[in-house]
Amino acid sequence: MGIFNSKNLKKAVNIVASSSPVINAISQATDIVDKSMDVIDKNLNGGKNWNFSEPPKDEVAKAFMNGVRGKHIVCMMTNISDTAKASIRDNFNIDIHEQILFFNDTSFFGNKNQGIVITNKKLAWIPDNDEGDVYSFAFNDIERVEYREMKIYLWGYGNDEDNVPLPLNHFFSFNGETSAVKADAQKIAAVLNKMVTVAGHEEETTPLEEIDSYLDNNEADKAIQCINEILSSTDFTDEDETKSIYYYYLGLAYAQKMTEKLAVDIAAGSEQFSEEVDRYDGAMNSAFREALVLCTDDEFRCKIYYLNALYCLNRFQGRQMALAAMESPDFEIKQEAKDIYMNTTKHLPAYFTQIDYNTRKFIFVLGTEKQLPGCYDKDGNIQFVFTLNDLPTSIQFPVGHPQANTLYIGHPFKPATYLPFENATEQLFMERVHELCYLGQCLGANEIRIKRLRGLDTASSEAKQLDVSGELDVKAVNVGGSFGRNTAAQNSYSSKDGMEMVQTYLPTKQPYCPDDLVWLDSETSWQALVKQRLNGNILSYSLHLSSSESVSMTSSKVLSVKASFEYLVTKASGSYDAKTDKTFSKTEEIEWEIDMQFKPLQDFEDDNVNASNGQAVAQIAQTQKSELSEDELAYKEEVEFCLEDASEIDAHSRKFLERKRQKLGLSETRAQEIEDMVKASLVSFTDEEKEYMEALDDVIEDGVIPNNVRRLLERERKSLGISEERAKELEKIKCKA
């Protein structure tokens, strides 16, 4: 017999009533309880008349009802009113289609918001109504139910550690541990076990488990299709980490497709990545990027970084991802990420200087390997991080460098040279000034005048920086007069009116264009000077040089690089002090004006250099052509048209060119450079070219060269030693005219 007989129930009510004034009113219900004991005792006699509120809906409900009757579980009070059911459904999240079989209310005031509910589908439990958490256990997810030590244990499938202990007093009330209590507890466990058996068990596969299964079976296409359908049909919340997980799996699926295709290409003897491999690689990287953007868990983020580093074809990108993954708390991931970084770094010296300049433009140097984890610039401004010990041996630094926690920028035209960013702008500017002056000397300048317009005073540099020939006579003067003859190392002079430095020379060598210049190929105005000097005998030349042209970085780009640098310094050393760091302190633009005066060509004795000069001019012309964009070439053609019959552009032609410039989106500065380039080319015809153009005048009809004279022209071209490309240029000029 169970504990719910009339004697024990009345005793329990009296105990509760006497224990708290708040519940004294319960004692008034004693008479009602006494009257109800007759009904309970009748149920105890044989256990066959339990008053269930409705017949069983399914076999699970039938198993419960029969079990309760058959096992004489007298603690199971099952007659529940419709009003009570409505409250239970609301508080315990019970679906309207579920049949409520049993409820034990453990709430203090009987509000039906605490205790245990048994339905034909599940067992629902609210342990504490103050917290309001509802725990649901579906019968088809339960493997077995056991009574142990005054608790009912629910065991899950497949894992013996997966269990939930439910307090026995949430099933029924009792006064202490008795054999009757234990007996009813064991009976409850047996009934629940029967319900679990009847319900059966079907493993429910989640979408992520399904996707994982596809990948395990090398069915990446199915995984990709499944993930894309979920991503397109599911309305994820901003806080839902699941979306990041789906993109993570999408990246893995594309990685699998890429490696499969890569293996096929390698087996076929392909030496380059196919378009398909590149496409899968791009899709993989894109998916991993989305996963990283949505990820809020640091450990999971490191895992994404690691797998991206492991699979991506771009080893430089993989190297960066490895740096980020090295922050993982997972020792295995941390170590493998470090291996990826070290293996990539080990092979860098062989081809580092061959990497695209914009990719390797910046280098951040650390002190030790301990600083590596997390030193990854996600914005991609600083793509290479090295320690002092693993720097590529192929690159060079100024004396006293490299140093730890320092940012370096690559020289734009010397692949092996890296300069501290702190003073790189100034150094590169001075190098350009130096080279321009050297070029002027080689072209026969007898005076070079340098004047500061803004920024760095010329007094801060030695005159020796601007002179490279020991044979040249150098004189430094102020605005008002001469210092007299001096050595090349003589400091310049600063006056009240500003700074001006003058160099005077006595050129004796025939003017020429040196072949050891670094900046010439990128300076169109210098190239025009060479042509005008060697072929046109220009006698004076003036140019403004700006430091902003040396580094070629916009102000917004500088700010972006600065933010990346500060992040890396903070990661490496734990903090960043903007007050003491001077890396980005020198922001003032430097601008100097350089004026050159040249010795006339006829004053030189040696004339046997025309051929080499012509070759230099032709080389410059080819360089100019290859570096012009389509829009710039279009503008160049219009300038050539305007200058066919005139040495200068008149007012009418200027208006025409200005409309063309605006339409093509060219700056005024760039348009002027192209005009200078064209003017220089118009005076750069050799005698042979002039002779060929005279022959063209004889055969061109209405701007067209007849086919019947093409053989004669070809013979003339060969006899004059003119290249096919140059002949076409000359023909184009003449046909337009």
XYZ file of C-alpha atoms in Angstrom:
737
model
C 0.000 0.000 0.000
C 1.239 3.492 -0.783
C 1.425 6.495 1.488
C -1.809 8.182 0.370
C -4.210 6.668 2.965
C -6.580 8.799 5.007
C -4.519 8.701 8.198
C -1.235 9.841 6.625
C -2.793 12.510 4.426
C -4.687 14.058 7.347
C -1.550 14.011 9.441
C 0.455 15.727 6.666
C -2.146 18.465 6.287
C -2.116 19.131 10.030
C 1.658 19.329 10.113
C 1.717 21.867 7.269
C -1.078 23.887 8.824
C 0.632 24.141 12.177
C 4.025 25.020 10.713
C 3.151 28.345 9.156
C 0.501 30.981 9.825
C 0.448 31.729 6.134
C -1.062 28.355 5.433
C -3.424 28.149 8.403
C -6.275 28.371 5.985
C -5.328 24.956 4.674
C -6.540 23.421 7.890
C -10.011 24.464 6.867
C -9.719 22.001 4.036
C -9.271 19.107 6.410
C -12.962 18.228 6.366
C -12.912 18.163 2.615
C -9.883 15.896 2.712
C -11.588 13.586 5.145
C -14.527 13.287 2.842
C -12.260 12.576 -0.125
C -10.474 9.768 1.686
C -13.340 7.470 1.053
C -12.836 7.895 -2.677
C -9.093 7.318 -2.320
C -9.573 4.234 -0.196
C -11.925 2.802 -2.775
C -9.214 3.254 -5.379
C -6.774 1.491 -3.092
C -8.986 -1.514 -2.841
C -7.918 -3.339 -5.944
C -6.472 -0.383 -7.802
C -8.887 -0.654 -10.683
C -10.946 2.498 -10.491
C -8.551 5.347 -11.171
C -10.589 8.266 -12.454
C -8.746 9.397 -15.588
C -10.347 12.459 -17.129
C -10.335 11.014 -20.678
C -9.562 7.730 -22.452
C -6.058 7.140 -23.815
C -5.242 8.795 -27.160
C -2.472 6.420 -28.120
C -0.532 3.388 -26.970
C 1.815 5.477 -24.842
C -1.109 6.940 -22.887
C -2.630 3.459 -22.569
C 0.682 2.137 -21.223
C 0.632 4.806 -18.516
C -3.005 4.254 -17.471
C -2.709 0.489 -17.399
C 0.580 0.695 -15.584
C -0.804 2.922 -12.869
C -3.814 0.644 -12.331
C -1.889 -2.591 -12.620
C 0.865 -1.590 -10.242
C -1.495 0.020 -7.723
C 0.447 3.298 -7.642
C -1.791 5.101 -5.204
C 0.299 8.296 -5.320
C -0.711 8.901 -8.919
C -3.574 11.395 -8.747
C -4.742 11.571 -12.317
C -8.139 13.248 -12.396
C -7.253 16.716 -13.703
C -9.863 19.378 -14.487
C -10.010 21.245 -17.781
C -9.248 24.521 -15.992
C -6.134 23.005 -14.480
C -5.076 21.577 -17.850
C -5.304 24.991 -19.465
C -2.957 26.455 -16.847
C -0.592 23.504 -17.114
C -0.366 23.837 -20.902
C 0.480 27.525 -20.653
C 3.069 27.152 -17.904
C 4.764 23.952 -19.129
C 4.564 24.595 -22.918
C 2.338 21.583 -23.557
C 0.917 21.353 -27.066
C -2.875 21.162 -27.376
C -2.558 17.809 -29.170
C -0.755 16.202 -26.224
C -2.804 14.314 -23.629
C -2.046 15.372 -20.060
C -1.931 12.186 -17.993
C -0.453 13.289 -14.680
C 0.519 16.478 -12.894
C 2.070 17.078 -9.498
C 1.967 20.716 -8.420
C 4.876 21.673 -6.156
C 4.244 25.407 -6.249
C 3.694 27.101 -2.875
C 0.316 28.581 -3.713
C -0.886 25.923 -6.124
C -0.412 28.090 -9.211
C 0.417 25.096 -11.392
C 3.721 26.631 -12.464
C 6.089 24.217 -10.723
C 6.377 20.456 -10.570
C 6.134 17.604 -13.085
C 3.725 16.901 -15.958
C 3.465 13.575 -17.775
C 1.842 13.534 -21.223
C 1.614 10.919 -23.959
C 4.670 12.552 -25.590
C 7.007 13.692 -22.859
C 7.790 14.477 -19.276
C 8.012 18.227 -18.493
C 9.635 19.625 -15.361
C 9.821 23.090 -13.763
C 12.060 22.785 -10.708
C 11.733 26.436 -9.634
C 8.961 28.797 -10.693
C 11.094 31.806 -9.737
C 13.430 30.984 -12.608
C 10.711 29.708 -14.904
C 12.910 27.269 -16.888
C 10.977 24.389 -18.457
C 12.831 21.123 -19.070
C 11.232 18.694 -21.542
C 12.204 15.055 -22.038
C 10.553 13.297 -24.988
C 9.914 9.609 -24.392
C 11.471 8.655 -27.738
C 14.715 10.344 -26.601
C 14.886 8.376 -23.312
C 16.620 5.029 -23.241
C 15.569 3.944 -19.749
C 14.217 5.202 -16.412
C 15.533 4.083 -13.015
C 14.853 4.797 -9.358
C 18.006 5.485 -7.342
C 18.404 7.068 -3.946
C 15.118 8.983 -3.751
C 15.387 10.208 -7.331
C 13.988 9.182 -10.683
C 16.814 9.009 -13.265
C 16.214 9.567 -16.979
C 18.959 8.114 -19.200
C 19.653 9.261 -22.752
C 20.758 7.121 -25.697
C 24.339 6.352 -26.524
C 26.030 7.963 -23.563
C 25.994 6.576 -20.047
C 26.980 9.992 -18.736
C 23.858 11.520 -20.243
C 21.342 11.366 -17.410
C 18.979 13.665 -15.523
C 18.033 13.017 -11.865
C 14.537 14.220 -10.946
C 13.718 14.680 -7.223
C 11.140 12.219 -6.032
C 9.136 14.899 -4.188
C 8.352 16.466 -7.582
C 6.315 13.350 -8.398
C 4.404 13.138 -5.100
C 4.518 14.427 -1.542
C 5.638 12.210 1.315
C 6.807 12.348 4.914
C 10.306 10.997 4.972
C 11.977 7.971 3.439
C 9.806 4.862 3.887
C 9.525 1.529 2.214
C 6.151 2.569 0.821
C 7.652 5.666 -0.760
C 10.447 3.630 -2.337
C 7.966 1.065 -3.603
C 5.850 3.679 -5.356
C 8.989 5.334 -6.767
C 10.091 2.032 -8.293
C 6.597 1.520 -9.724
C 6.707 5.003 -11.310
C 10.068 4.176 -12.887
C 8.611 0.925 -14.248
C 5.577 2.695 -15.768
C 7.789 5.351 -17.370
C 10.030 2.622 -18.751
C 6.996 0.980 -20.344
C 6.024 4.311 -21.937
C 9.582 4.710 -23.261
C 9.444 1.209 -24.791
C 6.098 1.834 -26.455
C 7.181 5.247 -27.778
C 10.242 3.722 -29.399
C 13.394 5.518 -30.451
C 14.249 7.126 -33.744
C 17.474 9.055 -34.070
C 16.628 12.540 -35.286
C 19.289 13.892 -37.586
C 19.860 17.634 -37.325
C 20.747 19.588 -40.477
C 24.314 20.044 -39.223
C 24.615 16.292 -38.554
C 23.319 15.634 -42.070
C 25.861 18.059 -43.564
C 28.634 16.484 -41.496
C 27.612 13.076 -42.817
C 27.805 14.333 -46.420
C 31.332 15.575 -45.838
C 32.377 12.332 -44.148
C 31.186 10.464 -47.250
C 32.917 12.889 -49.657
C 29.589 14.207 -50.923
C 30.537 17.874 -50.956
C 27.977 18.794 -53.658
C 25.101 17.565 -51.480
C 26.527 19.449 -48.494
C 26.822 22.676 -50.528
C 23.261 22.354 -51.815
C 21.887 21.647 -48.341
C 23.747 24.580 -46.753
C 22.730 27.058 -49.456
C 19.070 26.027 -49.098
C 19.216 26.569 -45.345
C 20.995 29.923 -45.659
C 18.474 31.179 -48.209
C 15.355 29.956 -46.397
C 16.185 30.560 -42.729
C 15.622 33.899 -41.018
C 18.569 33.971 -38.627
C 18.698 36.441 -35.763
C 21.741 38.643 -35.211
C 22.605 36.691 -32.085
C 22.299 33.286 -33.749
C 25.729 31.665 -33.922
C 24.292 28.913 -36.121
C 24.647 30.998 -39.278
C 28.379 31.264 -38.684
C 28.535 27.476 -38.273
C 26.747 26.928 -41.583
C 29.242 29.180 -43.388
C 32.033 27.271 -41.665
C 30.697 23.994 -43.070
C 30.248 25.653 -46.468
C 33.936 26.559 -46.437
C 34.817 22.946 -45.586
C 32.628 21.681 -48.436
C 34.325 23.941 -50.984
C 37.713 22.939 -49.560
C 36.794 19.317 -50.209
C 35.781 20.100 -53.797
C 38.988 22.058 -54.340
C 41.270 19.315 -53.035
C 39.456 16.698 -55.124
C 39.879 18.739 -58.300
C 43.457 19.598 -57.406
C 44.305 15.912 -57.046
C 42.860 15.246 -60.508
C 44.904 18.072 -62.053
C 48.109 16.862 -60.408
C 47.499 13.325 -61.608
C 47.037 14.694 -65.134
C 50.419 16.420 -64.937
C 49.071 19.981 -64.764
C 51.645 22.486 -63.529
C 49.175 25.289 -62.827
C 45.933 25.600 -60.914
C 42.910 25.207 -63.156
C 40.121 27.780 -63.252
C 37.898 25.324 -61.430
C 40.406 24.954 -58.594
C 40.732 28.734 -58.319
C 36.946 29.069 -58.279
C 36.558 26.578 -55.430
C 39.406 28.266 -53.549
C 37.705 31.645 -53.885
C 34.356 30.236 -52.745
C 36.036 28.588 -49.755
C 37.772 31.793 -48.690
C 34.536 33.751 -49.084
C 32.603 31.264 -46.912
C 35.254 31.294 -44.201
C 35.249 35.122 -44.240
C 31.487 35.160 -43.685
C 31.878 32.662 -40.864
C 34.491 34.891 -39.220
C 32.312 38.002 -39.527
C 29.374 36.253 -37.829
C 31.429 34.376 -35.246
C 31.289 35.565 -31.632
C 33.208 32.726 -29.988
C 36.979 33.242 -29.843
C 37.855 29.549 -29.797
C 35.635 28.770 -32.779
C 37.089 31.784 -34.620
C 40.596 30.362 -34.186
C 39.391 27.054 -35.611
C 38.052 28.822 -38.707
C 41.352 30.676 -39.125
C 43.267 27.410 -38.851
C 41.228 25.521 -41.451
C 41.387 28.487 -43.821
C 45.168 28.523 -43.387
C 45.333 24.777 -43.944
C 43.390 24.707 -47.217
C 43.814 28.063 -48.993
C 46.017 28.055 -52.078
C 47.479 31.501 -51.395
C 50.307 30.656 -49.041
C 50.696 34.270 -47.968
C 47.056 34.418 -46.951
C 47.463 31.061 -45.239
C 50.443 32.444 -43.357
C 48.329 35.307 -42.028
C 45.481 32.995 -41.052
C 47.974 30.826 -39.212
C 49.106 33.833 -37.167
C 45.497 34.415 -36.101
C 44.912 30.713 -35.355
C 47.946 30.607 -33.068
C 45.804 32.345 -30.419
C 43.678 29.197 -30.067
C 43.403 27.696 -26.563
C 43.476 24.298 -28.270
C 47.110 23.218 -28.079
C 46.904 21.018 -31.170
C 45.435 23.797 -33.345
C 47.935 26.282 -31.927
C 50.886 24.013 -32.759
C 49.692 23.084 -36.247
C 49.038 26.753 -37.049
C 52.569 27.570 -35.975
C 53.882 24.812 -38.254
C 52.011 26.349 -41.207
C 53.524 29.750 -40.422
C 57.061 28.382 -40.061
C 56.919 26.228 -43.214
C 55.687 29.138 -45.309
C 58.217 31.522 -43.796
C 61.040 29.076 -44.438
C 60.438 29.190 -48.203
C 59.880 32.944 -48.472
C 63.527 34.084 -48.927
C 63.746 32.434 -52.323
C 61.054 34.533 -53.969
C 60.005 37.225 -51.507
C 61.218 40.091 -53.678
C 59.252 38.654 -56.618
C 55.938 39.045 -54.822
C 53.711 41.856 -56.072
C 54.868 45.113 -54.505
C 51.466 46.089 -53.110
C 51.281 42.732 -51.324
C 54.716 42.982 -49.678
C 54.737 46.784 -49.370
C 54.750 46.758 -45.556
C 56.647 44.576 -43.107
C 56.120 44.532 -39.347
C 59.025 43.113 -37.345
C 58.625 41.384 -33.979
C 61.237 40.514 -31.426
C 60.522 36.853 -30.637
C 58.228 33.980 -31.620
C 56.261 34.443 -28.389
C 54.818 37.632 -29.900
C 53.506 35.920 -33.047
C 50.048 34.650 -31.891
C 47.347 37.033 -33.008
C 49.680 39.422 -34.896
C 47.442 39.363 -37.910
C 46.127 42.445 -39.694
C 42.569 41.529 -40.716
C 42.333 44.691 -42.837
C 45.176 43.461 -45.050
C 47.268 46.637 -44.871
C 50.303 44.922 -43.331
C 50.384 41.444 -44.810
C 53.816 40.312 -43.659
C 54.898 39.877 -40.050
C 58.332 38.506 -39.209
C 60.470 38.022 -36.139
C 64.028 39.271 -36.133
C 65.187 35.688 -36.644
C 63.045 34.710 -39.632
C 63.340 37.776 -41.873
C 64.074 36.888 -45.525
C 67.804 37.125 -46.120
C 67.148 38.607 -49.564
C 66.007 41.981 -48.208
C 68.155 44.822 -46.915
C 67.707 47.461 -44.230
C 69.527 50.706 -43.394
C 72.316 50.679 -40.822
C 70.919 50.028 -37.323
C 67.964 48.076 -38.616
C 65.885 45.926 -38.431
C 64.451 46.588 -34.968
C 61.615 44.953 -33.019
C 58.080 46.416 -33.113
C 58.983 48.512 -36.141
C 57.076 49.098 -39.382
C 59.009 49.066 -42.664
C 57.975 50.025 -46.186
C 59.460 48.554 -49.323
C 61.254 50.750 -51.809
C 58.931 51.092 -54.842
C 61.721 50.376 -57.353
C 64.336 48.468 -55.336
C 62.690 45.160 -54.423
C 65.333 44.202 -51.866
C 65.307 47.505 -49.944
C 63.093 48.246 -46.933
C 63.050 51.534 -45.036
C 61.682 52.457 -41.595
C 58.283 54.001 -42.275
C 59.042 56.772 -39.795
C 61.389 58.577 -42.206
C 60.787 56.708 -45.484
C 58.931 59.595 -47.129
C 61.852 61.942 -46.525
C 64.447 59.396 -47.664
C 62.613 58.538 -50.871
C 62.091 62.200 -51.652
C 65.779 62.960 -51.220
C 66.618 59.978 -53.407
C 64.412 61.362 -56.201
C 66.043 64.783 -55.885
C 69.446 63.157 -55.985
C 68.629 61.178 -59.095
C 67.056 64.105 -60.923
C 70.131 66.212 -60.294
C 72.318 63.341 -61.469
C 70.222 63.072 -64.633
C 70.547 66.805 -65.181
C 74.324 66.573 -64.862
C 74.481 63.726 -67.379
C 72.344 65.759 -69.795
C 74.853 68.631 -69.673
C 73.476 70.975 -67.007
C 75.812 73.794 -66.076
C 73.621 75.027 -63.223
C 71.014 73.394 -60.961
C 69.082 75.576 -58.547
C 67.052 73.985 -55.736
C 64.542 76.005 -53.756
C 62.310 74.958 -50.878
C 58.590 75.655 -51.354
C 57.316 73.827 -48.278
C 58.349 71.266 -45.678
C 61.914 70.038 -45.178
C 64.576 72.741 -45.398
C 67.327 71.972 -47.847
C 69.734 72.855 -45.065
C 68.835 69.516 -43.476
C 70.572 67.637 -46.253
C 74.182 67.625 -47.319
C 75.123 68.874 -50.730
C 76.916 65.597 -51.259
C 73.519 63.911 -51.484
C 72.849 65.866 -54.604
C 76.184 65.282 -56.373
C 77.557 61.992 -57.616
C 80.464 62.917 -59.822
C 83.833 63.891 -58.444
C 84.649 65.557 -61.765
C 81.875 68.120 -61.338
C 82.469 71.590 -59.972
C 79.994 72.363 -57.153
C 79.244 75.754 -55.685
C 76.704 76.418 -52.925
C 75.229 79.915 -52.694
C 72.405 81.753 -51.004
C 69.923 83.963 -52.697
C 72.198 86.910 -52.440
C 75.511 85.554 -53.601
C 78.185 82.882 -53.726
C 80.085 81.067 -51.022
C 82.879 80.408 -53.465
C 84.288 77.084 -54.625
C 83.730 74.192 -52.306
C 83.753 70.425 -52.111
C 80.738 68.297 -52.840
C 80.221 67.830 -49.123
C 79.639 71.531 -48.471
C 76.470 72.217 -46.474
C 73.804 74.365 -48.091
C 72.930 77.809 -46.803
C 69.664 79.069 -45.300
C 68.718 82.764 -45.632
C 65.928 84.931 -44.274
C 64.133 84.695 -47.594
C 64.024 80.942 -47.547
C 66.386 78.252 -48.648
C 67.980 78.011 -52.011
C 70.897 75.889 -53.100
C 72.783 76.321 -56.347
C 75.096 73.818 -58.002
C 77.282 74.924 -60.917
C 79.118 72.563 -63.268
C 81.573 72.620 -66.141
C 80.238 69.775 -68.318
C 82.654 68.373 -70.847
C 81.135 65.011 -71.740
C 78.579 64.709 -74.478
C 75.042 64.697 -72.926
C 73.598 61.225 -72.460
C 70.923 59.376 -70.538
C 72.494 57.091 -67.896
C 71.232 53.508 -67.715
C 71.467 53.141 -63.932
C 68.514 55.359 -62.977
C 65.873 53.979 -60.600
C 63.030 56.485 -60.876
C 63.172 57.398 -64.576
C 60.718 54.738 -65.783
C 58.000 56.113 -63.485
C 58.653 59.817 -64.108
C 57.079 60.852 -67.416
C 58.217 64.456 -67.022
C 61.832 63.281 -66.679
C 61.437 61.154 -69.782
C 60.167 64.193 -71.679
C 63.215 66.125 -70.474
C 65.541 63.459 -71.870
C 63.884 63.609 -75.279
C 63.795 67.391 -75.372
C 67.423 67.638 -74.325
C 68.965 64.973 -76.534
C 66.871 65.641 -79.633
C 65.662 69.168 -79.152
C 68.582 70.905 -77.423
C 66.433 72.307 -74.592
C 68.436 74.903 -72.618
C 66.355 75.340 -69.435
C 64.046 73.159 -67.414
C 61.947 73.662 -64.247
C 60.135 71.052 -62.141
C 58.385 70.769 -58.783
C 59.078 67.643 -56.712
C 56.722 66.575 -53.923
C 57.269 63.949 -51.243
C 53.672 62.748 -51.675
C 54.698 61.374 -55.060
C 57.468 59.275 -53.526
C 55.300 56.987 -51.410
C 52.010 57.287 -53.328
C 49.651 56.931 -50.356
C 46.431 58.827 -49.831
C 45.678 60.308 -46.421
C 42.930 57.752 -45.847
C 45.334 54.919 -46.658
C 47.878 56.349 -44.214
C 45.226 56.392 -41.480
C 44.251 52.810 -42.274
C 47.859 51.605 -42.117
C 48.332 53.522 -38.877
C 45.362 51.726 -37.297
C 46.749 48.352 -38.403
C 50.176 49.204 -37.033
C 48.788 50.249 -33.652
C 46.816 46.993 -33.441
C 49.905 44.889 -34.168
C 52.030 46.790 -31.661
C 49.344 46.294 -29.020
C 49.165 42.575 -29.785
C 52.928 42.217 -29.673
C 53.714 44.273 -26.578
C 50.376 44.502 -24.784
C 49.957 48.261 -25.207
C 50.554 51.199 -27.529
C 51.662 54.684 -26.508
C 50.880 57.241 -29.196
C 52.789 59.918 -27.270
C 56.147 58.180 -27.582
C 55.732 56.480 -30.950
C 56.966 58.557 -33.888
C 56.209 56.151 -36.732
C 53.473 58.361 -38.179
C 54.570 61.681 -36.722
C 56.141 63.093 -39.911
C 53.143 64.005 -41.997
C 54.247 67.344 -43.472
C 54.549 67.308 -47.245
C 57.901 68.341 -48.751
C 57.941 70.287 -51.992
C 61.013 71.701 -53.752
C 61.443 73.546 -57.036
C 64.356 72.482 -59.239
C 65.584 74.698 -62.105
C 68.221 73.531 -64.578
C 70.273 75.443 -67.124
C 71.975 73.435 -69.870
C 75.037 73.925 -72.011
C 74.076 74.068 -75.724
C 74.678 70.814 -77.583
C 76.765 72.524 -80.267
C 79.279 73.528 -77.592
C 80.213 69.897 -77.028
C 83.052 68.526 -79.137
C 82.045 64.853 -79.422
C 79.104 64.169 -81.725
C 79.396 60.415 -81.923
C 76.687 59.684 -79.431
C 73.561 60.406 -81.484
C 72.908 56.728 -82.003
C 72.992 55.923 -78.289
C 70.879 58.959 -77.514
C 68.341 57.900 -80.085
C 68.252 54.442 -78.547
C 67.671 55.930 -75.092
C 64.854 58.103 -76.414
C 63.230 55.163 -78.184
C 63.417 53.103 -75.005
C 61.742 55.859 -73.026
C 59.006 56.164 -75.654
C 58.294 52.433 -75.367
C 58.175 52.682 -71.586
C 55.758 55.578 -71.780
C 53.482 53.708 -74.139
C 53.349 50.592 -71.979
C 52.515 52.560 -68.852
C 49.611 54.602 -70.303
C 46.058 53.474 -69.624
C 43.420 53.260 -72.372
C 41.993 56.654 -71.397
C 45.468 58.175 -71.315
C 46.294 56.734 -74.737
C 43.054 58.201 -76.089
C 43.979 61.630 -74.738
C 47.507 61.266 -76.158
C 46.054 60.668 -79.624
C 43.980 63.845 -79.388
C 47.025 65.867 -78.305
C 49.005 64.463 -81.242
C 46.199 65.481 -83.593
C 46.192 69.048 -82.229
C 49.981 69.347 -82.594
C 50.284 67.931 -86.129
C 50.364 71.338 -87.788
C 51.454 73.505 -84.865
C 54.196 73.506 -82.268
C 51.852 74.733 -79.547
C 48.215 74.151 -78.644
C 46.083 77.181 -79.604
C 43.000 78.450 -77.751
C 40.540 76.544 -79.933
C 42.440 73.272 -79.537
C 42.754 73.881 -75.795
C 38.980 74.024 -75.364
C 38.656 70.833 -77.380
C 41.304 69.033 -75.285
C 39.767 70.243 -72.034
C 36.429 68.653 -72.945
C 38.242 65.431 -73.829
C 40.203 65.490 -70.560
C 37.066 65.863 -68.463
C 35.258 63.183 -70.430
C 38.139 60.733 -69.948
C 38.416 61.548 -66.238
C 42.070 62.655 -66.303
C 43.525 65.121 -63.820
C 45.000 68.384 -65.076
C 48.422 67.288 -63.873
C 48.299 63.953 -65.724
C 46.984 65.639 -68.879
C 49.890 68.092 -68.822
C 52.364 65.215 -68.439
C 50.908 63.516 -71.512
C 51.083 66.757 -73.483
C 54.730 67.166 -72.524
C 55.337 63.588 -73.582
C 53.784 64.234 -77.009
C 55.719 67.467 -77.508
C 58.931 65.667 -76.727
C 58.112 62.895 -79.181
C 57.387 65.355 -81.982
C 60.945 66.603 -81.938
C 62.521 63.210 -81.548
C 62.508 62.008 -85.170
C 65.817 60.644 -86.354
C 67.117 61.405 -89.831
C 66.042 57.948 -90.937
C 62.559 58.470 -89.547
C 62.283 61.831 -91.274
C 63.294 60.198 -94.575
C 60.683 57.499 -94.103
C 58.033 60.127 -93.387
C 58.978 61.958 -96.592
C 58.409 58.713 -98.474
C 54.992 58.457 -96.839
C 54.102 61.932 -98.054
C 54.653 60.726 -101.627
C 52.320 57.715 -101.421
C 49.507 58.575 -98.971
C 46.182 59.329 -100.696
C 43.307 60.769 -98.647
C 44.865 59.574 -95.409
C 45.283 56.001 -96.660
C 48.328 54.042 -97.827
C 47.441 52.125 -101.008
C 48.134 48.397 -100.925
C 50.114 48.520 -104.170
C 52.868 50.628 -102.542
C 53.109 48.601 -99.336
C 55.970 46.457 -100.719
C 57.951 49.574 -101.637
C 57.439 51.065 -98.194
C 58.516 47.835 -96.533
C 61.716 47.839 -98.565
C 62.340 51.474 -97.617
C 61.724 50.695 -93.946
C 64.262 47.887 -93.905
C 66.882 49.944 -95.732
C 66.506 52.746 -93.154
C 66.685 50.353 -90.199
C 63.292 51.329 -88.777
C 61.350 48.771 -86.707
C 57.894 47.630 -87.786
C 56.354 49.096 -84.635
C 57.996 52.485 -85.161
C 57.018 52.485 -88.861
C 53.388 51.947 -87.880
C 53.589 54.897 -85.473
C 55.024 57.130 -88.211
C 52.404 55.967 -90.700
C 49.656 56.678 -88.188
C 50.929 60.217 -87.650
C 51.122 60.921 -91.390
C 47.751 59.346 -92.182
C 46.048 61.509 -89.586
C 47.723 64.583 -90.979
